[in-house]
Structure formats: structure tokens, C-alpha cells
Amino acid sequence: MDFTYDDEQGALREAVRGLVARTYGEYENRRRTVASDPGYDERLWGQLAEMGLLGLPFGEDDGGSGATWVEAAIVLQELGRVLAPEPYLTAVVQAGGLVADVGTAEQRAELLGGLSSGERLLSFAHASRRWSPSASGVTASQDGDTWTLQGRIDAVPQGANADVLIVSAETPAGTGLFVVPGDAVERSGHATYDGGRSARVVLGGVAATPLGDAGADQTSAIAAALDRTIVLGANEALGIIEQQLVDTTAYLKSRKQFGVTLNNFQALTFRAADMYTSVELTHSLVAWATMVAASVAAGERDSEQLSDAAARVAVQLGTAGRHVGQEAIQLHGGIAMTAEYRVGAGTSRLTYLEHLAGDRGHHLNELAAVVADHGALDPLAASVLGSAPVTAEVGS
Amino acid sequence: MQLQLTEEMQAFREEMRTFFTTQVPQEIRDVVLQGRELSRDQIVQSMQILNAAGLAVPHWPSEWGGRDWTDLQRHLWNEEMQAAGVPAPLMFNAGMIGPVIAHFGTPEQKQEFLPKTANCDIWWSQGFSEPDAGSDLAALRTTAVRDGDDWIVNGQKTWTTLGQYGDWIFTLVRTNPDVKKQAGISMLLIDMRTEGLEVRPIELIDGGHEVNEVWFTDVRVPGANLVGEVDGGWTIAKFLLGNERVGVAPVGATKQALARAKRICADLIAEDPLLRARIVELENELLALELTALRVVAHSAGGEPHPASSVLKLKGTELQQAVTELVVDLAGPAAFALGDDEASDEAWFRRSVPTYLNFRKASIYGGSNEIQRQIISRGILGL
Ligand SMILES: Cc1cc2nc3c(=O)[nH]c(=O)nc-3n(C[C@H](O)[C@H](O)[C@H](O)COP(=O)(O)OP(=O)(O)OC[C@H]3O[C@@H](n4cnc5c(N)ncnc54)[C@H](O)[C@@H]3O)c2cc1C
């Protein structure tokens, strides 16, 4: 087990950090960017494409860069640190990941090639009951070789701007996935609370191309995409809470009240210490889950390990994200309530990330249902659920 | 980044597991796994078995029995030891005074004490705290005054864990009252059979006798028993306490206790979704902690504890306590019953509340959790 980045990964982190700092180092630029459509900086998106970052997790045959989810995670941490509103998580990780898993060779080359080069923005349009991988609300009908979709999706990330929608829909086999051009649907976009963009998409019998096997059930592929979204989204969240801690400690050292800087008050410094503890524990779990995701993608571990790791990250982040996000505001006092100041925007974005693909309560329930099925957890075994090293005792 | 253990490390882990589960008597390991109290003889026997196999003091310098292991190997050794219920080598010997003598001692002190310390032929006690010197350890007042080559010690130590078993005690004493308090402290090694030294028991809230007062009345200590320089004790104390912070959070043992609770109370847990959720949360936090231990040890440089090791102490003891609390709730009124067969589940229920009360200590000793927050906020965050 090794948590350190190799030289290339370290260089990647520095490069991304430098690039996004040029755009969003000044928080005012982020504010300005999210104030008008499309809610992110298309020039920066183009630069990310030029650096090969939009295609990081995809194979070179598909127009990607042939790296892994670990590298994508490095990018997301740096985006999180500056609250970059670029839709990396939803376009690359979620929609792109689905295409990579499910698409035919031709579809992968076309869609992932376009995504990686920055020419096509992808988005996953999924109507379902609260984070269920099964579609509900959109139905697909088949007539010979033609498929049409009917229904409505209330919140599609970047839905009004996306070039290509990957739409989930009920089919006789379960849930299918379909490719629909963005401009073929009726869509109305709006800004979400975190400064992002979302859209209501109405499908009135629009023609659609099946992604991958026509008529196959893609529920498990969607579940994997949601799990990866949690794990990779947790990397963005980690960047956010790390930065919130940095901002909070800097503020405690500079803000004066009662004639002294605030770090003279132990009631505050101890709370900062607790924030640090939350951040460090989260860091470890997120890094581990990211390695699990990469390992599952490489076929070294089965996909159940991904869903277990995602659930664990969601549970941890649900607590730590709120802890750090709320304390960061409280320890700043009134200044953090203003939109000019970035700390509160971080807390807003953390909330979005929590609710994108399955929150703490949802995953706590899932883990609780199977908690009796394993012994002590063992991160150094071939599966964390372990070989249940039950140490038998005499007489029991 | 690498998730999997290398084959070499898997083999190492297997070797440790096999040794611990086959070479240390099951009767001793059962005592640990069931959370009962070990006798002095059991602790000594177990440490001697480990020492004979080179597994008691792997982190010492190699000429004194150390193994030059990587941090990961040390972690695996520790994990497997706790999973098997093997008593950890006596902390006062293996984790505290041994490394101090190896680092600061004279050649004669090393020769005289290190082999016996590693083999638990000497049982060491820790004589640091005093009634008026707790977190503010440097406020200690027990004095040592020169008399020829010897020192004459007067004063009182307290909270001396298992002092009733102690052969020798390593103490911090005031050798200079006229300077800044940290600058007038020295470390003396004292034979507990010396005239004028008296050990008095303290009863704790669980009803047990685990700690003591140690009184010194004109106790004569040979000059050769001074460790390091006169008035140089504070540096040694900091070295020792830094190691204590790292060693004091037994993630593996807490994991085993939780797994045991799940096994014994399987029926209750199957019926109660709130209990299941609570267990998931504990398991998850323990996982995050263990991963942090793996991430942090990998960065500790030159034997100095990584500053983030305070997180391990802080969170490790909180989780240790939370698991004892869970067991209390699982036991409920079953803790009122007789439970006279010590190895039975009934006895485990009966012990649950004393154990819970006993482990309130974990966030007080080893540098209280408030002191750990201080280390984090000052040492790491620069506040
Ligand atoms: C079961 C047990 C076994 C022990 N074994 C040994 C042993 O073998 N040898 C030995 O030498 N000692 C031993 N100790 C002593 C232990 O190290 C001390 O209890 C510890 O240092 C705390 O000191 P105190 O109990 O005097 O509490 P105090 O220092 O008086 O603290 C009281 C409370 O105030 C908090 N506090 C103190 N200072 C600060 C501060 N600056 N900022 C914020 N909060 C603060 C503390 O965290 C605590 O909550 C043992 C203690 C226990 C309970």
C-alpha cells in the first residue's frame, strides 16, 4: 500500500494547479464566470483539453490520454481548491465514464474523442428515484431499428449547453442508455445554488441511438458510473475542504478582536484542530477509494468493491464536509456570509457534491444492510471486507 | 499510488500471523480477545516468546534487537499482533525507556539494561506525573540533590500504571530549582526495592487496581543511573512522549473488539437498524483512521513522529472509547448478571461497564486529547 504520487502525477498536479490558479486564483473571477452562461470558462476548458486532461481516464484508441482515475482525481482536487465551475465531474467522469464502459468502439471514438478534444460537451441525463441507477420518468420505444424517447428529466447538469446527452430510459429489458443530440430536445437551463448550470429536458418522442448494445439492461453500468462520480467527486470535495482549512487558519491569524488576533483564543484553535482531523481522515479514505476505483477499472478487483468504497466515502464526506464547511463559515464570522468571500461558496458546492450521486444517509442504509456479513475491515487484504480473520477462541 | 500489498509484504504478513497464532499460548490470547485482565506472568511470558523470536522490540537499533523494518512492516507486525490477541510488548519497556536508553544512555547503561528490558526481565514503571504536574509536566517537584556521586530523591509520583509489578522506575526529577522549569529536570533510573521508596495503590472507577502513587523519602540513587546530562531531562522526556503518542492508539485492537461485539450480538444487531448504522459509522471511521496511519507512517522521517500522529492519538482513543460505549449499550441490563464463567459471553457483558469506565483514561493519558489539539493547532496549523 502506497499513498504517494509518482513524479509524473506530482508534475500533473503542479501543472493543473498553475493553470487553474491563473483563471481562478482571484475569487472575483470565479464569481464573474458563474454569473453568466454557460457558467464556466470555455477558454480554460479548451486549455484543459489541450493538456489532455479531459481525456485522462480514457484509452488512447478512443481519443483519450490512457491514464487512470487516479490522474482524473488529481485534476478534480485542484479544481476543487479554487472552486472551478468547469463541469469536469459530470462531463468527463460521469457521462464520459458511461460512454467508455458501454459504448461501441465507434461511439467511444466519436464521443470520447470529441469530449477529450473539447469539441463536444457530454452530459448524463438520468431521471430516477433518488440516486437509483434504474431509470424512471423516461421511456424508450422501439420501432424496427428506430428508438424514440418520451419523458422528462428535471435536472441535467449543463443540460442546456451540452452537445450530447447520454439519456437513461426504461426499456423492456430494464434501463437502457441512449445518445441524443443536445439540440434535438426541449430544454430550459437555470443556475443551481452552487453556481453550476442545470436544465429541465423534455423528450417528446425524440429519436435516439442506443449507447452500446441496443436493448441491453445497463443498470449496473449506471450504478458504477454513480459510484465513480461519488469517489471522484469526493476528490473535488477534498480540495475544497483543504482550502477551507487553509483559509480559516489564515483568517484566525490575521483577524483582530479584543486587541489580539483570534488565534489567541483556544476555543477557536481547538475547533480548527478538529477541522484538520476531519480533513486528514477524509484525505486517507478518499485516496484509498480512488485507488479502489482505478483498480476496479483495471479489472484487478470486482465492481462490488467500487460500490462499497463509494458508499464509505459518501458516509465519511457527509460528516466531514458538513463539519469543515460549517466551521469554516463560523470561524470567519460575518465575512463568510458574503458572496464576495469564497469560503461559503465552498460549502455550497460541497452540498451539491453530496447530493449528486448518493448522500450519507442513502449509503449508510446500504452499508448497514450488510454490516453483519463481514468481520473486521481490512484495507490491506484483497478486499476490504476481508477474509474475515475470525480469531477463534477456546470454548466459543 | 498502490493499493495492493507487494507479494513480499503479503508473505511477511502471513509469517507474522502464523507466528502470533501458533507460538503465543491460546490461553493468553483469549484473555486479550475477551477483554479480561492479564496477569504479570502472562505479560512477561508473552513478551519473552516474542523476544526470543526477535519480535519484541523490532523498532530498536539493530545492535539491541531491532530489525530495521520499514514503517509498513512495523504496521503489519502490530496489526497482526492485535488481531491475534497477543499482548503488546510492555509499553514502558519496549516503547518508552528502551528507545531512550538506546539513544541517550551510556555504553554501560545499554549493556546493563537493554537486554533485560527487551526480555522483560526488568519490569519498568513510568514515574513522570505528579499531583501538581499533569499536562504541565515540567512543573514537577520531586527533587534530586547531589550527595557525593549519588543522588538523594524526595517527593511523590502518581498515576504509576502497574507500579505494583515494577522492578525499576524511570523518573523525571528536579535537579535545579533556580532556572526555567524545563531547564532544571533530569532523568534518573531507580531500583524500586531501594529503601525509602513506597508504592501505594489507587483504586479506579472500574474497581480495579491499575495505578499507584510512588513516594520517595531520601531514596539514594547511584550517579551512574542518570540518563543523559544533568538538567537535560526535558529533551529526553519530549523524545519519549513523542513515541508514546504514536504507540497509544491501538487501531487493530479496537477493530477486533468491534468485530467481536458484532459476532456475539448478531441477533440483536439483526433486529435493530439504528445499531447497524452505528456500527457502520464506527467501522468506517476506523477504516479512515487505519488508512491515515498507513499514510502518515509512510512520511515519518528519521524516527521523529509525524506531527499528524496527533490525529492518530486523538481519533484512535475516541474510537476506542466509542466501541466500549457500544458494548455497554449492547449489553444493557445483561451487565447486571453474575457471569461467573470469565470466558463466557455473560462475563463479557458484565465487564462491559467497568471496561467502558476504565477506557475514559485513554483520552487523558499519553498527552490528553486537548494537548493533542494544541499540538495540531500550534505545531501543524501554526495557530
Ligand atoms: C489510568 C492512567 C494511567 C496513567 N499512567 C501513568 C503512568 O504510568 N506514569 C505517569 O507518569 N503518568 C501516568 N498517567 C498520568 C497522565 O499522563 C496524566 O493524567 C495526564 O498527563 C493529564 O494530567 P492530569 O490528569 O493532571 O490532568 P490535568 O493536566 O490537570 O488536566 C485536566 C483537564 O484539563 C485539560 N487541560 C490541561 N491543560 C490544558 C491546556 N493547556 N489547554 C487545554 N486543556 C488543558 C486536560 O486535557 C484535562 O481535560 C496516567 C493517567 C491515567 C488516568
Short mmCIF file of N, CA, C and O in Angstrom, two decimals, chain B residues 158-264:
data_model
loop_
_atom_site.label_atom_id
_atom_site.label_comp_id
_atom_site.label_asym_id
_atom_site.label_seq_id
_atom_site.Cartn_x
_atom_site.Cartn_y
_atom_site.Cartn_z
N THR B 158 2.72 10.00 40.78
CA THR B 158 1.38 9.41 40.87
C THR B 158 0.93 8.89 39.51
O THR B 158 1.61 9.11 38.51
N TRP B 159 -0.17 8.18 39.50
CA TRP B 159 -0.74 7.53 38.31
C TRP B 159 0.17 6.45 37.76
O TRP B 159 0.09 6.11 36.59
N THR B 160 1.07 5.92 38.57
CA THR B 160 2.07 4.98 38.07
C THR B 160 1.39 3.66 37.71
O THR B 160 1.06 2.85 38.58
N THR B 161 1.21 3.46 36.41
CA THR B 161 0.49 2.29 35.92
C THR B 161 1.27 1.01 36.24
O THR B 161 2.46 0.91 35.93
N LEU B 162 0.58 0.05 36.82
CA LEU B 162 1.14 -1.26 37.17
C LEU B 162 2.43 -1.16 37.97
O LEU B 162 3.28 -2.05 37.92
N GLY B 163 2.54 -0.06 38.72
CA GLY B 163 3.72 0.11 39.59
C GLY B 163 3.85 -1.02 40.60
O GLY B 163 4.95 -1.30 41.09
N GLN B 164 2.74 -1.69 40.89
CA GLN B 164 2.81 -2.82 41.83
C GLN B 164 3.63 -3.96 41.28
O GLN B 164 4.07 -4.83 42.02
N TYR B 165 3.84 -3.99 39.95
CA TYR B 165 4.67 -5.04 39.35
C TYR B 165 6.10 -4.55 39.10
O TYR B 165 6.95 -5.30 38.64
N GLY B 166 6.34 -3.29 39.30
CA GLY B 166 7.57 -2.68 38.81
C GLY B 166 8.82 -3.13 39.55
O GLY B 166 8.84 -3.29 40.77
N ASP B 167 9.89 -3.34 38.76
CA ASP B 167 11.21 -3.60 39.35
C ASP B 167 12.01 -2.30 39.40
O ASP B 167 12.69 -2.02 40.37
N TRP B 168 11.92 -1.55 38.33
CA TRP B 168 12.63 -0.28 38.22
C TRP B 168 11.63 0.79 37.75
O TRP B 168 10.63 0.48 37.12
N ILE B 169 11.95 2.03 38.08
CA ILE B 169 11.11 3.13 37.63
C ILE B 169 11.99 4.20 37.00
O ILE B 169 13.06 4.53 37.55
N PHE B 170 11.61 4.67 35.81
CA PHE B 170 12.35 5.82 35.22
C PHE B 170 11.60 7.09 35.60
O PHE B 170 10.40 7.18 35.43
N THR B 171 12.36 8.03 36.16
CA THR B 171 11.71 9.20 36.74
C THR B 171 12.27 10.49 36.14
O THR B 171 13.42 10.55 35.69
N LEU B 172 11.43 11.50 36.18
CA LEU B 172 11.91 12.87 35.93
C LEU B 172 11.96 13.56 37.28
O LEU B 172 10.99 13.51 38.04
N VAL B 173 13.10 14.15 37.57
CA VAL B 173 13.28 14.79 38.88
C VAL B 173 13.85 16.19 38.68
O VAL B 173 14.49 16.48 37.66
N ARG B 174 13.58 17.05 39.67
CA ARG B 174 14.11 18.41 39.58
C ARG B 174 15.50 18.44 40.17
O ARG B 174 15.70 18.12 41.34
N THR B 175 16.47 18.82 39.35
CA THR B 175 17.85 18.90 39.81
C THR B 175 18.30 20.35 39.91
O THR B 175 19.38 20.62 40.43
N ASN B 176 17.51 21.26 39.37
CA ASN B 176 17.86 22.68 39.52
C ASN B 176 16.60 23.51 39.64
O ASN B 176 15.86 23.68 38.67
N PRO B 177 16.33 24.04 40.85
CA PRO B 177 15.09 24.80 41.06
C PRO B 177 15.23 26.26 40.63
O PRO B 177 14.24 26.99 40.63
N ASP B 178 16.43 26.69 40.23
CA ASP B 178 16.67 28.13 40.03
C ASP B 178 16.60 28.58 38.59
O ASP B 178 16.87 29.74 38.28
N VAL B 179 16.27 27.66 37.67
CA VAL B 179 16.23 28.04 36.24
C VAL B 179 14.80 27.85 35.73
O VAL B 179 13.92 27.39 36.46
N LYS B 180 14.59 28.22 34.47
CA LYS B 180 13.31 27.97 33.81
C LYS B 180 12.93 26.51 34.04
O LYS B 180 13.79 25.61 33.96
N LYS B 181 11.64 26.25 34.29
CA LYS B 181 11.29 24.92 34.82
C LYS B 181 11.74 23.76 33.92
O LYS B 181 12.18 22.73 34.42
N GLN B 182 11.70 23.95 32.60
CA GLN B 182 12.13 22.85 31.71
C GLN B 182 13.63 22.60 31.82
O GLN B 182 14.10 21.50 31.53
N ALA B 183 14.40 23.61 32.22
CA ALA B 183 15.86 23.53 32.16
C ALA B 183 16.47 22.91 33.42
O ALA B 183 17.68 22.73 33.48
N GLY B 184 15.62 22.57 34.40
CA GLY B 184 16.17 22.03 35.65
C GLY B 184 15.72 20.62 35.94
O GLY B 184 15.61 20.20 37.10
N ILE B 185 15.45 19.85 34.89
CA ILE B 185 14.90 18.50 35.06
C ILE B 185 15.91 17.46 34.56
O ILE B 185 16.56 17.67 33.54
N SER B 186 16.04 16.36 35.31
CA SER B 186 16.93 15.27 34.87
C SER B 186 16.18 13.95 34.92
O SER B 186 15.14 13.84 35.58
N MET B 187 16.72 12.95 34.22
CA MET B 187 16.10 11.62 34.27
C MET B 187 16.97 10.66 35.08
O MET B 187 18.15 10.49 34.79
N LEU B 188 16.35 10.02 36.07
CA LEU B 188 17.04 9.02 36.89
C LEU B 188 16.34 7.67 36.78
O LEU B 188 15.10 7.61 36.77
N LEU B 189 17.14 6.62 36.75
CA LEU B 189 16.60 5.25 36.78
C LEU B 189 16.72 4.76 38.22
O LEU B 189 17.81 4.81 38.80
N ILE B 190 15.60 4.31 38.78
CA ILE B 190 15.62 3.98 40.20
C ILE B 190 15.11 2.56 40.44
O ILE B 190 14.02 2.18 39.96
N ASP B 191 15.90 1.80 41.16
CA ASP B 191 15.53 0.44 41.57
C ASP B 191 14.40 0.56 42.60
O ASP B 191 14.57 1.21 43.63
N MET B 192 13.26 -0.07 42.31
CA MET B 192 12.10 0.15 43.18
C MET B 192 12.21 -0.58 44.53
O MET B 192 11.36 -0.39 45.40
N ARG B 193 13.26 -1.39 44.69
CA ARG B 193 13.46 -2.02 46.00
C ARG B 193 14.31 -1.16 46.92
O ARG B 193 14.59 -1.53 48.06
N THR B 194 14.75 -0.02 46.46
CA THR B 194 15.60 0.85 47.28
C THR B 194 14.83 1.32 48.51
O THR B 194 13.63 1.59 48.44
N GLU B 195 15.56 1.42 49.61
CA GLU B 195 14.94 1.89 50.85
C GLU B 195 14.40 3.31 50.68
O GLU B 195 15.02 4.15 50.03
N GLY B 196 13.21 3.55 51.25
CA GLY B 196 12.61 4.89 51.17
C GLY B 196 11.63 5.03 50.02
O GLY B 196 10.95 6.05 49.91
N LEU B 197 11.54 4.01 49.15
CA LEU B 197 10.58 4.07 48.04
C LEU B 197 9.36 3.22 48.40
O LEU B 197 9.48 2.06 48.77
N GLU B 198 8.19 3.84 48.30
CA GLU B 198 6.98 3.13 48.69
C GLU B 198 5.90 3.25 47.61
O GLU B 198 5.65 4.34 47.09
N VAL B 199 5.26 2.12 47.28
CA VAL B 199 4.20 2.10 46.27
C VAL B 199 2.85 1.94 46.98
O VAL B 199 2.68 1.01 47.77
N ARG B 200 1.94 2.87 46.74
CA ARG B 200 0.61 2.79 47.36
C ARG B 200 -0.47 2.71 46.28
O ARG B 200 -0.47 3.52 45.35
N PRO B 201 -1.39 1.78 46.40
CA PRO B 201 -2.41 1.59 45.35
C PRO B 201 -3.44 2.73 45.27
O PRO B 201 -3.74 3.36 46.29
N ILE B 202 -3.94 2.96 44.08
CA ILE B 202 -5.08 3.86 43.87
C ILE B 202 -6.20 3.02 43.25
O ILE B 202 -5.95 2.31 42.26
N GLU B 203 -7.38 3.06 43.81
CA GLU B 203 -8.50 2.33 43.21
C GLU B 203 -9.17 3.21 42.16
O GLU B 203 -9.42 4.39 42.39
N LEU B 204 -9.44 2.64 40.99
CA LEU B 204 -10.05 3.42 39.90
C LEU B 204 -11.55 3.18 39.83
O LEU B 204 -12.10 2.31 40.51
N ILE B 205 -12.24 3.96 38.95
CA ILE B 205 -13.70 3.91 38.89
C ILE B 205 -14.26 2.57 38.43
O ILE B 205 -15.43 2.29 38.60
N ASP B 206 -13.41 1.73 37.83
CA ASP B 206 -13.90 0.39 37.46
C ASP B 206 -13.68 -0.60 38.59
O ASP B 206 -13.94 -1.79 38.42
N GLY B 207 -13.19 -0.12 39.73
CA GLY B 207 -12.94 -1.01 40.86
C GLY B 207 -11.58 -1.66 40.81
O GLY B 207 -11.21 -2.39 41.72
N GLY B 208 -10.82 -1.42 39.74
CA GLY B 208 -9.55 -2.11 39.57
C GLY B 208 -8.38 -1.38 40.21
O GLY B 208 -8.47 -0.21 40.57
N HIS B 209 -7.29 -2.12 40.33
CA HIS B 209 -6.04 -1.55 40.85
C HIS B 209 -5.03 -1.56 39.71
O HIS B 209 -4.35 -2.55 39.48
N GLU B 210 -4.99 -0.47 39.01
CA GLU B 210 -4.14 -0.38 37.82
C GLU B 210 -3.05 0.67 38.01
O GLU B 210 -1.99 0.60 37.40
N VAL B 211 -3.32 1.66 38.86
CA VAL B 211 -2.34 2.73 39.04
C VAL B 211 -1.99 2.90 40.52
O VAL B 211 -2.70 2.41 41.40
N ASN B 212 -0.92 3.61 40.75
CA ASN B 212 -0.37 3.74 42.10
C ASN B 212 0.22 5.12 42.33
O ASN B 212 0.52 5.84 41.38
N GLU B 213 0.42 5.41 43.58
CA GLU B 213 1.30 6.51 43.95
C GLU B 213 2.66 5.91 44.27
O GLU B 213 2.74 4.81 44.81
N VAL B 214 3.72 6.63 43.97
CA VAL B 214 5.05 6.17 44.36
C VAL B 214 5.70 7.31 45.16
O VAL B 214 5.83 8.43 44.64
N TRP B 215 6.01 7.00 46.39
CA TRP B 215 6.58 8.01 47.30
C TRP B 215 8.07 7.78 47.46
O TRP B 215 8.53 6.64 47.58
N PHE B 216 8.82 8.87 47.51
CA PHE B 216 10.27 8.80 47.67
C PHE B 216 10.67 9.58 48.92
O PHE B 216 10.40 10.77 49.02
N THR B 217 11.29 8.87 49.89
CA THR B 217 11.80 9.55 51.08
C THR B 217 13.28 9.26 51.20
O THR B 217 13.67 8.11 51.48
N ASP B 218 14.10 10.26 50.91
CA ASP B 218 15.57 10.11 50.96
C ASP B 218 16.04 8.84 50.24
O ASP B 218 16.81 8.04 50.79
N VAL B 219 15.55 8.66 49.06
CA VAL B 219 15.94 7.48 48.27
C VAL B 219 17.30 7.75 47.62
O VAL B 219 17.48 8.74 46.91
N ARG B 220 18.26 6.87 47.88
CA ARG B 220 19.63 7.07 47.38
C ARG B 220 19.79 6.39 46.02
O ARG B 220 19.51 5.19 45.87
N VAL B 221 20.20 7.17 45.03
CA VAL B 221 20.33 6.65 43.67
C VAL B 221 21.76 6.87 43.19
O VAL B 221 22.25 8.01 43.22
N PRO B 222 22.45 5.80 42.74
CA PRO B 222 23.83 5.97 42.27
C PRO B 222 23.91 6.93 41.08
O PRO B 222 23.01 6.93 40.22
N GLY B 223 24.98 7.72 41.04
CA GLY B 223 25.16 8.69 39.95
C GLY B 223 25.14 8.04 38.58
O GLY B 223 24.73 8.65 37.59
N ALA B 224 25.54 6.77 38.51
CA ALA B 224 25.58 6.07 37.22
C ALA B 224 24.18 5.87 36.63
O ALA B 224 24.03 5.50 35.47
N ASN B 225 23.15 6.12 37.45
CA ASN B 225 21.79 5.89 36.96
C ASN B 225 21.14 7.14 36.34
O ASN B 225 19.96 7.14 36.02
N LEU B 226 21.94 8.18 36.20
CA LEU B 226 21.46 9.37 35.49
C LEU B 226 21.49 9.07 33.98
O LEU B 226 22.49 8.55 33.47
N VAL B 227 20.40 9.38 33.28
CA VAL B 227 20.40 9.22 31.82
C VAL B 227 20.65 10.58 31.18
O VAL B 227 19.99 11.57 31.52
N GLY B 228 21.60 10.62 30.27
CA GLY B 228 21.92 11.89 29.60
C GLY B 228 22.60 12.85 30.55
O GLY B 228 23.25 12.45 31.52
N GLU B 229 22.43 14.13 30.26
CA GLU B 229 23.11 15.18 31.04
C GLU B 229 22.30 15.55 32.27
O GLU B 229 21.08 15.42 32.26
N VAL B 230 22.99 16.06 33.28
CA VAL B 230 22.29 16.71 34.39
C VAL B 230 21.52 17.90 33.81
O VAL B 230 22.06 18.65 32.97
N ASP B 231 20.28 18.05 34.22
CA ASP B 231 19.39 19.11 33.74
C ASP B 231 19.01 18.96 32.26
O ASP B 231 18.45 19.87 31.65
N GLY B 232 19.32 17.80 31.68
CA GLY B 232 18.99 17.59 30.26
C GLY B 232 17.76 16.70 30.09
O GLY B 232 17.50 16.18 29.01
N GLY B 233 16.99 16.50 31.15
CA GLY B 233 15.90 15.53 31.12
C GLY B 233 14.73 15.91 30.23
O GLY B 233 14.01 15.03 29.74
N TRP B 234 14.53 17.19 30.02
CA TRP B 234 13.34 17.60 29.27
C TRP B 234 13.39 17.16 27.81
O TRP B 234 12.40 16.73 27.23
N THR B 235 14.60 17.22 27.24
CA THR B 235 14.78 16.75 25.86
C THR B 235 14.42 15.27 25.77
O THR B 235 13.77 14.82 24.83
N ILE B 236 14.86 14.53 26.78
CA ILE B 236 14.60 13.09 26.79
C ILE B 236 13.09 12.84 26.95
O ILE B 236 12.51 11.98 26.28
N ALA B 237 12.48 13.62 27.83
CA ALA B 237 11.04 13.45 28.05
C ALA B 237 10.26 13.70 26.76
O ALA B 237 9.33 12.97 26.43
N LYS B 238 10.66 14.73 26.03
CA LYS B 238 9.93 15.04 24.78
C LYS B 238 10.10 13.91 23.76
O LYS B 238 9.16 13.54 23.07
N PHE B 239 11.30 13.37 23.70
CA PHE B 239 11.59 12.23 22.81
C PHE B 239 10.66 11.06 23.17
O PHE B 239 10.00 10.46 22.32
N LEU B 240 10.58 10.80 24.46
CA LEU B 240 9.78 9.66 24.93
C LEU B 240 8.28 9.89 24.70
O LEU B 240 7.56 9.01 24.24
N LEU B 241 7.82 11.09 25.02
CA LEU B 241 6.39 11.36 24.88
C LEU B 241 5.95 11.35 23.42
O LEU B 241 4.83 10.98 23.10
N GLY B 242 6.86 11.76 22.53
CA GLY B 242 6.55 11.71 21.10
C GLY B 242 6.30 10.27 20.66
O GLY B 242 5.36 9.97 19.92
N ASN B 243 7.13 9.36 21.15
CA ASN B 243 6.92 7.94 20.83
C ASN B 243 5.63 7.42 21.43
O ASN B 243 4.93 6.61 20.83
N GLU B 244 5.30 7.91 22.63
CA GLU B 244 4.10 7.44 23.32
C GLU B 244 2.86 7.79 22.49
O GLU B 244 1.94 7.00 22.35
N ARG B 245 2.87 9.00 21.96
CA ARG B 245 1.74 9.48 21.17
C ARG B 245 1.47 8.53 20.00
O ARG B 245 0.34 8.25 19.66
N VAL B 246 2.56 8.04 19.38
CA VAL B 246 2.39 7.16 18.22
C VAL B 246 1.88 5.79 18.66
O VAL B 246 1.03 5.20 18.02
N GLY B 247 2.37 5.31 19.78
CA GLY B 247 2.06 3.94 20.16
C GLY B 247 0.72 3.76 20.83
O GLY B 247 0.27 2.63 21.01
N VAL B 248 0.07 4.84 21.21
CA VAL B 248 -1.02 4.71 22.16
C VAL B 248 -2.39 4.46 21.52
O VAL B 248 -3.36 4.20 22.22
N ALA B 249 -2.48 4.50 20.20
CA ALA B 249 -3.78 4.32 19.55
C ALA B 249 -3.88 2.95 18.90
O ALA B 249 -3.44 2.73 17.78
N PRO B 250 -4.45 2.00 19.60
CA PRO B 250 -4.46 0.62 19.08
C PRO B 250 -5.62 0.37 18.12
O PRO B 250 -6.64 -0.17 18.50
N VAL B 251 -5.44 0.75 16.86
CA VAL B 251 -6.50 0.58 15.87
C VAL B 251 -6.90 -0.89 15.75
O VAL B 251 -8.08 -1.23 15.75
N GLY B 252 -5.89 -1.75 15.69
CA GLY B 252 -6.17 -3.17 15.48
C GLY B 252 -7.02 -3.75 16.59
O GLY B 252 -8.00 -4.48 16.34
N ALA B 253 -6.69 -3.43 17.82
CA ALA B 253 -7.44 -3.98 18.95
C ALA B 253 -8.87 -3.46 18.96
O ALA B 253 -9.81 -4.19 19.28
N THR B 254 -9.05 -2.20 18.59
CA THR B 254 -10.40 -1.64 18.55
C THR B 254 -11.22 -2.34 17.46
O THR B 254 -12.40 -2.65 17.66
N LYS B 255 -10.59 -2.59 16.33
CA LYS B 255 -11.28 -3.33 15.26
C LYS B 255 -11.72 -4.71 15.74
O LYS B 255 -12.83 -5.15 15.45
N GLN B 256 -10.83 -5.37 16.45
CA GLN B 256 -11.18 -6.71 16.93
C GLN B 256 -12.32 -6.66 17.93
O GLN B 256 -13.21 -7.51 17.93
N ALA B 257 -12.29 -5.66 18.79
CA ALA B 257 -13.35 -5.54 19.80
C ALA B 257 -14.70 -5.32 19.11
O ALA B 257 -15.72 -5.89 19.51
N LEU B 258 -14.69 -4.52 18.07
CA LEU B 258 -15.94 -4.25 17.34
C LEU B 258 -16.42 -5.51 16.62
O LEU B 258 -17.62 -5.84 16.65
N ALA B 259 -15.50 -6.22 15.99
CA ALA B 259 -15.88 -7.44 15.28
C ALA B 259 -16.45 -8.47 16.26
O ALA B 259 -17.41 -9.19 15.97
N ARG B 260 -15.85 -8.51 17.43
CA ARG B 260 -16.32 -9.45 18.46
C ARG B 260 -17.73 -9.08 18.92
O ARG B 260 -18.60 -9.95 19.06
N ALA B 261 -17.95 -7.79 19.09
CA ALA B 261 -19.29 -7.34 19.51
C ALA B 261 -20.33 -7.72 18.46
O ALA B 261 -21.43 -8.18 18.79
N LYS B 262 -19.97 -7.56 17.20
CA LYS B 262 -20.90 -7.93 16.13
C LYS B 262 -21.23 -9.41 16.18
O LYS B 262 -22.36 -9.82 15.96
N ARG B 263 -20.21 -10.21 16.46
CA ARG B 263 -20.40 -11.65 16.46
C ARG B 263 -21.27 -12.08 17.64
O ARG B 263 -22.24 -12.82 17.47
N ILE B 264 -20.96 -11.56 18.79
CA ILE B 264 -21.67 -12.01 19.98
C ILE B 264 -23.12 -11.50 19.98
O ILE B 264 -24.03 -12.20 20.43
#
